[in-house]
CSV table of C-alpha atoms and ligand atoms in Angstrom, one decimal:
chain,number,residue,atom,x,y,z
L,1,UNK,CA,-19.3,-4.0,18.8
L,2,UNK,CA,-17.7,-7.4,19.0
L,3,UNK,CA,-14.6,-8.1,17.0
L,4,UNK,CA,-13.1,-11.5,17.2
L,5,UNK,CA,-10.8,-13.5,14.9
L,6,UNK,CA,-7.9,-11.8,13.2
L,7,UNK,CA,-9.4,-8.4,13.6
L,8,UNK,CA,-9.4,-8.6,17.4
L,9,UNK,CA,-7.3,-5.8,18.8
L,10,UNK,CA,-6.7,-4.1,15.4
L,11,UNK,CA,-8.4,-0.9,16.6
L,12,UNK,CA,-5.9,-0.6,19.4
L,13,UNK,CA,-3.1,-0.3,16.9
L,14,UNK,CA,-3.4,3.5,16.9
L,15,UNK,CA,0.0,4.2,15.5
L,16,UNK,CA,-0.3,1.6,12.7
L,17,UNK,CA,-0.4,4.1,9.8
L,18,UNK,CA,2.6,6.0,11.2
L,19,UNK,CA,4.6,2.7,11.7
L,20,UNK,CA,3.8,1.5,8.1
L,21,UNK,CA,4.7,4.9,6.7
L,22,UNK,CA,7.9,5.0,8.8
L,23,UNK,CA,9.0,1.6,7.4
L,24,UNK,CA,8.1,2.6,3.8
L,25,UNK,CA,10.1,5.8,4.3
L,26,UNK,CA,13.1,3.9,5.6
L,27,UNK,CA,13.1,1.5,2.6
L,28,UNK,CA,12.5,4.3,0.0
L,29,UNK,CA,16.1,5.6,-0.4
L,30,UNK,CA,17.7,2.1,-0.8
L,31,UNK,CA,18.9,1.5,-4.4
L,32,UNK,CA,17.3,-1.9,-5.1
L,33,UNK,CA,17.3,-4.0,-8.2
L,34,UNK,CA,16.5,-7.7,-8.9
L,35,UNK,CA,19.8,-8.6,-7.3
L,36,UNK,CA,22.5,-7.0,-5.2
L,37,UNK,CA,23.2,-5.2,-1.9
L,38,UNK,CA,20.1,-3.1,-2.1
L,39,UNK,CA,17.9,-6.2,-1.9
L,40,UNK,CA,19.9,-7.5,1.1
L,41,UNK,CA,19.8,-4.1,2.9
L,42,UNK,CA,16.0,-4.0,2.3
L,43,UNK,CA,15.5,-7.5,3.7
L,44,UNK,CA,17.6,-6.6,6.7
L,45,UNK,CA,15.2,-3.7,7.4
L,46,UNK,CA,12.2,-5.9,7.0
L,47,UNK,CA,13.6,-8.6,9.2
L,48,UNK,CA,13.6,-6.3,12.2
L,49,UNK,CA,9.8,-6.5,12.1
L,50,UNK,CA,9.2,-10.0,10.6
L,51,UNK,CA,12.2,-12.4,10.9
L,52,UNK,CA,13.2,-13.8,7.5
L,53,UNK,CA,14.9,-16.9,6.2
L,54,UNK,CA,17.2,-15.6,3.4
L,55,UNK,CA,17.9,-17.6,0.3
L,56,UNK,CA,20.9,-16.8,-2.0
L,57,UNK,CA,20.6,-18.5,-5.4
L,58,UNK,CA,23.8,-18.4,-7.6
L,59,UNK,CA,23.9,-16.6,-10.9
L,60,UNK,CA,23.6,-19.1,-13.8
L,61,UNK,CA,21.2,-21.4,-11.9
L,62,UNK,CA,18.5,-22.7,-14.2
L,63,UNK,CA,15.0,-21.7,-12.9
L,64,UNK,CA,12.1,-23.0,-14.9
L,65,UNK,CA,12.6,-21.4,-18.4
L,66,UNK,CA,14.9,-18.7,-17.0
L,67,UNK,CA,18.5,-18.3,-15.7
L,68,UNK,CA,19.4,-16.4,-12.5
L,69,UNK,CA,21.3,-13.4,-13.9
L,70,UNK,CA,24.6,-11.9,-12.8
L,71,UNK,CA,24.4,-9.8,-9.7
L,72,UNK,CA,24.4,-6.0,-10.2
L,73,UNK,CA,25.8,-3.5,-7.7
L,74,UNK,CA,26.3,0.2,-8.4
L,75,UNK,CA,28.5,2.5,-6.4
L,76,UNK,CA,28.3,5.8,-8.4
L,77,UNK,CA,26.8,7.0,-11.7
L,78,UNK,CA,26.9,10.5,-13.2
L,79,UNK,CA,27.1,12.6,-16.3
L,80,UNK,CA,29.4,15.7,-16.1
L,81,UNK,CA,29.8,18.5,-18.6
L,82,UNK,CA,33.2,19.7,-19.9
L,83,UNK,CA,33.5,22.0,-16.9
L,84,UNK,CA,33.3,19.0,-14.5
L,85,UNK,CA,29.8,20.0,-13.3
L,86,UNK,CA,27.6,16.9,-12.7
L,87,UNK,CA,24.4,17.5,-14.6
L,88,UNK,CA,23.0,14.1,-13.6
L,89,UNK,CA,24.0,12.3,-10.4
L,90,UNK,CA,22.7,9.1,-9.0
L,91,UNK,CA,23.4,10.6,-5.5
L,92,UNK,CA,20.4,12.8,-6.1
L,93,UNK,CA,18.0,10.0,-7.1
L,94,UNK,CA,18.7,6.4,-7.7
L,95,UNK,CA,16.1,6.5,-10.5
L,96,UNK,CA,18.8,8.4,-12.6
L,97,UNK,CA,20.7,5.3,-13.5
L,98,UNK,CA,19.0,2.6,-15.6
L,99,UNK,CA,18.9,-0.5,-13.4
L,100,UNK,CA,21.4,-3.1,-14.5
L,101,UNK,CA,23.5,-0.6,-16.5
L,102,UNK,CA,26.9,-2.1,-17.5
L,103,UNK,CA,30.0,-0.3,-16.3
L,104,UNK,CA,31.0,2.7,-18.3
L,105,UNK,CA,33.7,5.3,-18.1
L,106,UNK,CA,33.9,7.4,-21.2
L,107,UNK,CA,33.8,10.9,-22.8
L,108,UNK,CA,31.4,11.4,-25.6
L,109,UNK,CA,29.6,14.1,-27.6
L,110,UNK,CA,25.9,14.8,-27.0
L,111,UNK,CA,24.9,12.8,-30.1
L,112,UNK,CA,26.5,9.7,-28.7
L,113,UNK,CA,25.1,10.2,-25.2
L,114,UNK,CA,21.5,11.0,-26.3
L,115,UNK,CA,20.4,7.5,-27.2
L,116,UNK,CA,21.2,6.5,-23.6
L,117,UNK,CA,19.0,9.2,-22.1
L,118,UNK,CA,15.4,8.5,-21.1
L,119,UNK,CA,12.9,11.2,-20.3
L,120,UNK,CA,9.1,11.7,-20.3
L,121,UNK,CA,8.1,14.6,-22.8
L,122,UNK,CA,4.5,14.3,-21.5
L,123,UNK,CA,5.7,14.8,-17.9
L,124,UNK,CA,8.7,17.0,-18.4
L,125,UNK,CA,9.7,17.5,-14.8
L,126,UNK,CA,9.6,13.8,-13.7
L,127,UNK,CA,12.4,11.2,-13.9
L,128,UNK,CA,11.3,7.9,-15.4
L,129,UNK,CA,12.1,4.5,-14.0
L,130,UNK,CA,13.9,2.2,-16.5
L,131,UNK,CA,15.6,-1.2,-16.3
L,132,UNK,CA,17.8,-3.2,-18.6
L,133,UNK,CA,17.8,-6.5,-16.8
L,134,UNK,CA,18.1,-8.9,-19.8
L,135,UNK,CA,19.9,-6.7,-22.4
L,136,UNK,CA,23.4,-5.5,-21.7
L,137,UNK,CA,23.2,-1.7,-22.0
L,138,UNK,CA,23.6,1.5,-19.9
L,139,UNK,CA,21.5,4.6,-19.6
L,140,UNK,CA,20.4,7.6,-17.5
L,141,UNK,CA,16.9,8.7,-16.7
L,142,UNK,CA,16.4,12.5,-16.5
L,143,UNK,CA,13.7,15.1,-16.6
L,144,UNK,CA,12.8,16.2,-20.1
L,145,UNK,CA,13.4,19.8,-19.0
L,146,UNK,CA,17.0,18.9,-18.3
L,147,UNK,CA,17.3,17.0,-21.6
L,148,UNK,CA,16.0,19.9,-23.6
L,149,UNK,CA,18.6,22.2,-21.9
L,150,UNK,CA,21.6,20.0,-22.9
L,151,UNK,CA,24.0,21.7,-25.3
L,152,UNK,CA,26.7,20.4,-27.6
L,153,UNK,CA,29.6,19.5,-25.4
L,154,UNK,CA,31.9,16.6,-24.4
L,155,UNK,CA,30.3,14.8,-21.6
L,156,UNK,CA,32.0,12.5,-19.1
L,157,UNK,CA,29.9,9.4,-18.4
L,158,UNK,CA,30.5,7.2,-15.4
L,159,UNK,CA,28.7,4.1,-14.3
L,160,UNK,CA,30.8,2.6,-11.6
L,161,UNK,CA,29.0,-0.7,-11.3
L,162,UNK,CA,29.7,-4.4,-11.1
L,163,UNK,CA,27.7,-6.9,-13.2
L,164,UNK,CA,29.2,-10.3,-12.4
L,165,UNK,CA,28.4,-13.7,-11.1
L,166,UNK,CA,26.9,-13.5,-7.6
L,167,UNK,CA,23.5,-14.4,-6.2
L,168,UNK,CA,19.8,-13.6,-6.3
L,169,UNK,CA,18.4,-13.0,-2.9
L,170,UNK,CA,14.9,-13.5,-1.5
L,171,UNK,CA,13.5,-13.7,2.0
L,172,UNK,CA,10.6,-15.6,3.5
L,173,UNK,CA,8.8,-15.2,6.8
L,174,UNK,CA,6.8,-18.2,8.0
L,175,UNK,CA,4.2,-18.8,10.6
L,176,UNK,CA,2.8,-22.1,11.7
L,177,UNK,CA,-0.9,-22.8,11.6
L,178,UNK,CA,-2.9,-24.8,14.2
L,179,UNK,CA,-4.8,-26.9,11.6
L,180,UNK,CA,-2.5,-28.6,9.1
L,181,UNK,CA,-5.5,-29.5,6.8
L,182,UNK,CA,-5.9,-25.7,6.1
L,183,UNK,CA,-2.6,-25.5,4.2
L,184,UNK,CA,-0.6,-22.4,3.8
L,185,UNK,CA,-1.4,-18.8,2.7
L,186,UNK,CA,1.2,-17.2,0.4
L,187,UNK,CA,1.5,-13.4,0.6
L,188,UNK,CA,4.1,-11.8,-1.6
L,189,UNK,CA,5.5,-8.4,-2.5
L,190,UNK,CA,8.2,-7.5,-5.0
L,191,UNK,CA,11.4,-6.2,-3.6
L,192,UNK,CA,13.2,-5.0,-6.7
L,193,UNK,CA,12.1,-1.5,-7.3
L,194,UNK,CA,14.4,1.4,-6.2
L,195,UNK,CA,13.0,4.7,-4.9
L,196,UNK,CA,9.3,4.3,-5.7
L,197,UNK,CA,7.1,4.7,-2.7
L,198,UNK,CA,3.8,3.2,-3.8
L,199,UNK,CA,5.3,0.6,-6.1
L,200,UNK,CA,6.5,-1.0,-3.9
L,201,UNK,CA,7.8,0.3,-0.5
L,202,UNK,CA,4.1,0.4,0.5
L,203,UNK,CA,3.7,-3.3,-0.2
L,204,UNK,CA,6.9,-4.2,1.6
L,205,UNK,CA,6.0,-2.2,4.7
L,206,UNK,CA,2.4,-3.6,4.8
L,207,UNK,CA,3.7,-7.2,4.3
L,208,UNK,CA,6.4,-6.8,7.0
L,209,UNK,CA,4.0,-5.4,9.5
L,210,UNK,CA,1.5,-8.2,8.6
L,211,UNK,CA,4.2,-10.7,9.6
L,212,UNK,CA,4.6,-9.0,12.9
L,213,UNK,CA,0.8,-8.8,13.4
L,214,UNK,CA,0.1,-12.5,12.5
L,215,UNK,CA,2.9,-13.7,14.8
L,216,UNK,CA,1.0,-12.6,17.9
L,217,UNK,CA,-2.3,-14.4,16.9
L,218,UNK,CA,-3.2,-18.0,16.6
L,219,UNK,CA,-4.2,-18.9,13.0
L,220,UNK,CA,-5.6,-22.1,11.5
L,221,UNK,CA,-3.6,-21.6,8.3
L,222,UNK,CA,0.2,-21.5,8.1
L,223,UNK,CA,1.5,-18.3,6.5
L,224,UNK,CA,4.4,-17.7,4.1
L,225,UNK,CA,5.4,-14.1,3.4
L,226,UNK,CA,7.6,-13.9,0.3
L,227,UNK,CA,9.8,-10.9,-0.3
L,228,UNK,CA,11.4,-11.5,-3.8
L,229,UNK,CA,12.4,-9.6,-6.8
L,230,UNK,CA,9.7,-9.3,-9.4
L,231,UNK,CA,9.4,-12.0,-12.1
L,232,UNK,CA,12.8,-13.7,-11.7
L,233,UNK,CA,12.4,-13.9,-7.9
L,234,UNK,CA,9.0,-15.5,-8.1
L,235,UNK,CA,10.2,-17.8,-10.9
L,236,UNK,CA,13.2,-18.8,-8.8
L,237,UNK,CA,11.0,-19.4,-5.7
L,238,UNK,CA,8.6,-21.5,-7.8
L,239,UNK,CA,11.5,-23.5,-9.3
L,240,UNK,CA,12.7,-24.3,-5.9
L,241,UNK,CA,9.3,-25.2,-4.5
L,242,UNK,CA,8.0,-27.1,-7.5
L,243,UNK,CA,7.3,-30.3,-5.5
L,244,UNK,CA,5.2,-28.8,-2.8
L,245,UNK,CA,3.5,-25.7,-4.2
L,246,UNK,CA,0.3,-27.6,-3.7
L,247,UNK,CA,0.4,-26.8,0.0
L,248,UNK,CA,-0.5,-23.2,-0.9
L,249,UNK,CA,-4.3,-23.0,-0.5
L,250,UNK,CA,-4.7,-19.2,-0.9
L,251,UNK,CA,-2.5,-16.4,-1.9
L,252,UNK,CA,-2.3,-12.6,-2.4
L,253,UNK,CA,0.3,-10.4,-4.2
L,254,UNK,CA,0.5,-7.0,-2.6
L,255,UNK,CA,1.6,-3.8,-4.3
L,256,UNK,CA,0.7,-0.2,-4.6
L,257,UNK,CA,-1.1,-0.1,-1.2
L,258,UNK,CA,-0.2,3.4,-0.1
L,259,UNK,CA,-2.3,5.7,-2.3
L,260,UNK,CA,-6.0,6.6,-1.7
L,261,UNK,CA,-7.4,5.0,-4.9
L,262,UNK,CA,-9.2,1.7,-5.3
L,263,UNK,CA,-8.9,-0.7,-3.6
L,264,UNK,CA,-8.5,-3.0,-6.6
L,265,UNK,CA,-8.7,-6.8,-6.2
L,266,UNK,CA,-7.7,-8.8,-9.2
L,267,UNK,CA,-9.0,-12.4,-9.3
L,268,UNK,CA,-6.9,-15.4,-9.5
L,269,UNK,CA,-6.8,-17.3,-12.8
L,270,UNK,CA,-9.3,-19.7,-11.4
L,271,UNK,CA,-11.7,-16.8,-10.7
L,272,UNK,CA,-13.8,-18.6,-8.1
L,273,UNK,CA,-11.1,-19.6,-5.6
L,274,UNK,CA,-12.0,-19.0,-1.9
L,275,UNK,CA,-9.5,-16.0,-1.9
L,276,UNK,CA,-11.5,-14.5,-4.8
L,277,UNK,CA,-14.8,-14.8,-2.9
L,278,UNK,CA,-13.2,-13.5,0.4
L,279,UNK,CA,-11.6,-10.5,-1.3
L,280,UNK,CA,-14.7,-9.7,-3.3
L,281,UNK,CA,-16.8,-9.7,-0.1
L,282,UNK,CA,-14.4,-7.5,1.8
L,283,UNK,CA,-13.6,-5.1,-1.1
L,284,UNK,CA,-17.3,-4.9,-2.0
L,285,UNK,CA,-18.3,-3.9,1.5
L,286,UNK,CA,-15.4,-1.5,2.0
L,287,UNK,CA,-17.7,1.5,1.1
L,288,UNK,CA,-14.7,3.0,-0.7
L,289,UNK,CA,-16.1,4.8,-3.8
L,290,UNK,CA,-13.4,3.4,-6.2
L,291,UNK,CA,-13.5,-0.2,-4.9
L,292,UNK,CA,-13.5,-2.7,-7.7
L,293,UNK,CA,-12.9,-6.3,-8.5
L,294,UNK,CA,-11.3,-7.1,-11.8
L,295,UNK,CA,-10.8,-10.3,-13.7
L,296,UNK,CA,-7.5,-12.1,-14.1
L,297,UNK,CA,-5.2,-11.2,-16.9
L,298,UNK,CA,-1.8,-12.6,-17.6
L,299,UNK,CA,0.0,-9.3,-16.9
L,300,UNK,CA,0.7,-7.2,-13.8
L,301,UNK,CA,2.8,-8.5,-10.9
L,302,UNK,CA,3.9,-11.9,-9.8
L,303,UNK,CA,0.4,-13.4,-9.9
L,304,UNK,CA,1.4,-13.9,-13.5
L,305,UNK,CA,3.9,-16.5,-12.4
L,306,UNK,CA,1.8,-18.1,-9.6
L,307,UNK,CA,-1.2,-18.3,-11.9
L,308,UNK,CA,0.7,-19.7,-14.9
L,309,UNK,CA,-1.2,-22.8,-16.1
L,310,UNK,CA,1.3,-25.4,-14.8
L,311,UNK,CA,0.9,-24.0,-11.3
L,312,UNK,CA,-2.6,-22.4,-11.5
L,313,UNK,CA,-2.4,-21.4,-7.8
L,314,UNK,CA,-5.3,-19.6,-6.1
L,315,UNK,CA,-3.4,-16.3,-5.9
L,316,UNK,CA,-5.1,-12.9,-6.4
L,317,UNK,CA,-3.6,-9.4,-6.2
L,318,UNK,CA,-4.5,-6.5,-4.1
L,319,UNK,CA,-3.7,-2.9,-5.0
L,320,UNK,CA,-5.2,0.5,-4.2
L,321,UNK,CA,-4.9,2.3,-7.6
L,322,UNK,CA,-4.1,-0.4,-10.2
L,323,UNK,CA,-0.5,-0.2,-11.6
L,324,UNK,CA,-0.1,2.0,-14.7
L,325,UNK,CA,-3.4,3.9,-14.1
L,326,UNK,CA,-1.9,6.7,-12.0
L,327,UNK,CA,0.3,9.4,-13.5
L,328,UNK,CA,3.0,8.9,-10.8
L,329,UNK,CA,3.5,5.3,-11.8
L,330,UNK,CA,7.2,4.4,-12.5
L,331,UNK,CA,8.3,8.0,-12.1
L,332,UNK,CA,10.0,10.2,-9.5
L,333,UNK,CA,6.5,11.4,-8.5
L,334,UNK,CA,5.8,8.1,-6.9
L,335,UNK,CA,7.5,9.5,-3.8
L,336,UNK,CA,6.8,9.7,-0.1
L,337,UNK,CA,4.3,12.5,-0.6
L,338,UNK,CA,2.2,10.2,-2.8
L,339,UNK,CA,1.6,7.6,-0.1
L,340,UNK,CA,-0.1,8.4,3.2
L,341,UNK,CA,-0.2,6.7,6.6
L,342,UNK,CA,-4.0,6.5,6.6
L,343,UNK,CA,-4.1,4.8,3.3
L,344,UNK,CA,-1.4,2.3,4.4
L,345,UNK,CA,-3.4,1.5,7.5
L,346,UNK,CA,-6.6,1.1,5.6
L,347,UNK,CA,-4.9,-1.3,3.2
L,348,UNK,CA,-3.5,-3.3,6.1
L,349,UNK,CA,-7.0,-3.6,7.6
L,350,UNK,CA,-8.5,-4.7,4.3
L,351,UNK,CA,-5.9,-7.4,4.0
L,352,UNK,CA,-6.5,-8.6,7.6
L,353,UNK,CA,-10.2,-8.6,6.9
L,354,UNK,CA,-9.7,-10.8,3.8
L,355,UNK,CA,-7.4,-13.2,5.8
L,356,UNK,CA,-10.0,-13.2,8.6
L,357,UNK,CA,-12.6,-14.6,6.1
L,358,UNK,CA,-10.1,-17.4,5.2
L,359,UNK,CA,-9.4,-18.1,8.8
L,360,UNK,CA,-13.0,-18.2,10.1
L,361,UNK,CA,-15.2,-19.3,7.3
L,362,UNK,CA,-16.7,-22.7,8.1
L,363,UNK,CA,-20.0,-24.5,8.0
L,364,UNK,CA,-21.9,-24.9,11.3
L,365,UNK,CA,-24.9,-26.9,12.6
L,366,UNK,CA,-27.7,-25.4,14.6
L,367,UNK,CA,-28.0,-27.5,17.8
L,368,UNK,CA,-31.5,-26.2,18.5
L,369,UNK,CA,-33.2,-26.1,15.1
L,370,UNK,CA,-36.8,-26.5,16.2
L,371,UNK,CA,-38.2,-23.0,16.4
L,372,UNK,CA,-36.0,-20.1,17.4
L,373,UNK,CA,-34.0,-20.7,20.6
L,374,UNK,CA,-34.7,-18.2,23.3
L,375,UNK,CA,-31.7,-15.9,22.9
L,376,UNK,CA,-32.6,-13.3,25.7
L,377,UNK,CA,-32.4,-16.1,28.3
L,378,UNK,CA,-28.8,-16.8,27.1
L,379,UNK,CA,-27.8,-13.1,27.2
L,380,UNK,CA,-27.6,-12.9,23.5
L,381,UNK,CA,-30.5,-10.6,22.8
L,382,UNK,CA,-31.3,-7.2,24.3
L,383,UNK,CA,-28.2,-7.0,26.4
L,384,UNK,CA,-26.0,-3.9,26.6
L,385,UNK,CA,-23.7,-3.5,23.7
L,386,UNK,CA,-26.2,-5.3,21.5
L,387,UNK,CA,-26.8,-3.9,18.1
L,388,UNK,CA,-29.5,-4.6,15.5
L,389,UNK,CA,-27.1,-5.9,12.9
L,390,UNK,CA,-25.6,-8.3,15.4
L,391,UNK,CA,-29.1,-9.6,16.4
L,392,UNK,CA,-29.8,-10.1,12.7
L,393,UNK,CA,-26.5,-11.9,12.3
L,394,UNK,CA,-27.5,-14.3,15.1
L,395,UNK,CA,-30.8,-15.1,13.5
L,396,UNK,CA,-29.2,-15.6,10.1
L,397,UNK,CA,-26.5,-17.9,11.4
L,398,UNK,CA,-29.1,-20.0,13.4
L,399,UNK,CA,-31.4,-20.2,10.4
L,400,UNK,CA,-28.8,-21.1,7.7
L,401,UNK,CA,-26.6,-23.4,9.8
L,402,UNK,CA,-27.7,-26.7,8.6
L,403,UNK,CA,-24.2,-27.9,7.6
L,404,UNK,CA,-24.7,-26.8,4.0
L,405,UNK,CA,-24.0,-23.1,4.1
L,406,UNK,CA,-20.7,-21.5,5.1
L,407,UNK,CA,-20.5,-18.3,7.1
L,408,UNK,CA,-19.5,-16.4,4.0
L,409,UNK,CA,-22.6,-17.8,2.2
L,410,UNK,CA,-24.7,-16.5,5.1
L,411,UNK,CA,-23.0,-13.1,5.2
L,412,UNK,CA,-23.6,-12.6,1.5
L,413,UNK,CA,-27.2,-13.8,1.7
L,414,UNK,CA,-27.9,-11.6,4.7
L,415,UNK,CA,-26.0,-8.6,3.3
L,416,UNK,CA,-24.0,-8.3,6.5
L,417,UNK,CA,-20.2,-8.0,7.0
L,418,UNK,CA,-18.5,-11.4,7.3
L,419,UNK,CA,-16.8,-10.4,10.6
L,420,UNK,CA,-20.1,-9.7,12.3
L,421,UNK,CA,-21.6,-13.0,11.1
L,422,UNK,CA,-18.5,-14.8,12.4
L,423,UNK,CA,-18.7,-13.0,15.7
L,424,UNK,CA,-22.4,-14.1,15.9
L,425,UNK,CA,-21.3,-17.7,15.2
L,426,UNK,CA,-18.7,-17.5,18.0
L,427,UNK,CA,-21.3,-16.3,20.4
L,428,UNK,CA,-23.7,-19.0,19.5
L,429,UNK,CA,-21.0,-21.7,19.9
L,430,UNK,CA,-20.2,-20.2,23.4
L,431,UNK,CA,-24.0,-20.6,24.2
L,432,UNK,CA,-24.0,-24.2,23.0
L,433,UNK,CA,-26.4,-23.4,20.3
L,434,UNK,CA,-24.0,-24.1,17.4
L,435,UNK,CA,-21.3,-26.6,16.5
L,436,UNK,CA,-18.7,-26.2,13.8
L,437,UNK,CA,-18.8,-29.0,11.2
L,438,UNK,CA,-15.7,-31.2,11.7
L,439,UNK,CA,-15.2,-30.3,15.4
J,1,ZN,ZN1,6.6,-1.5,-11.0
């Protein structure tokens, strides 16, 4: 079958799933937070696939209603019992230390330590993920099984960290478009979570490889891939792009794209933006049993910021299982066994399919509208490699192309995949039977 547009050649990327998984696995062990060396190391790894322009924004900078916080770096964090045995050690999992813990070096009884311990009684073997970004505190995350085993003792508590003025780091990969009137597509993924595979090493890997993929293909839109810490990173980026955010004509926030659930598309605040229609079409035709489109809500990932009323950008969000709905969410079970190469590759293809709609959707005019043009004479009907759906797509495009219906309108009315309808339009243009409006 024909496959033009952004999907051209995607089936030849046989090792795509393994490459995506390999990058997610390389990012997994890095101790990330909203600032610090972990973010920079992560961006360095991503930049090997999609070159990045790095921004460093000083602590204390006012960004919209927020302030860029002090930079946090942690070297070591552990709790040892009175025999010197480390019962919790960040070296085993960087989830053990509450992100943004202030430095501590102290000895204390269990009663004093206990309020600083976080565990999940309902999931006693898992380590939770906790942060204390905007409240000066320290803490350790442990399994509830370990917590229940702790005895009265004098514990040595060490958080060897620095929380001091520095910078907040984010990275952007950009690609030029061929048609300036189409504006820019913003794709973003949060870069602040430590060792959590689905949330969001999966999103970072998919976005990095998308950058590499798009770089080799001509696109009408420009693309901006934003790798920024959640909330404060998006707010910082918006504060620094306040004058020209209007150039963004479509956007997608990408997270949790490595598990086998969903896919879940969450509409933009506008609800009827072209990205909303494009994603609903692709997700709806994905034939995946749990596929669903949900309405906007002012919670979730950075679509919250992009879709705040002052900006109201046409930005949706794509996930497989929706955050918070899977038992592994924000725990040590969101590990490299939870994500799979085939799910990552499938998510990648879904996103490329959505972008393909944005790239190729247009209105056309039938240049031979009096009766059906004779397609067989032009090699468009009955040839080898012909398929019934493609023939139907040709007829639908010819019939509906009066300048008033877009290819997406036609695909939806015909019940055919957009890519097939767009391929039919390309073939009809090549046969001089169709002209794109505006060309
Ligand atoms: Zn999260």
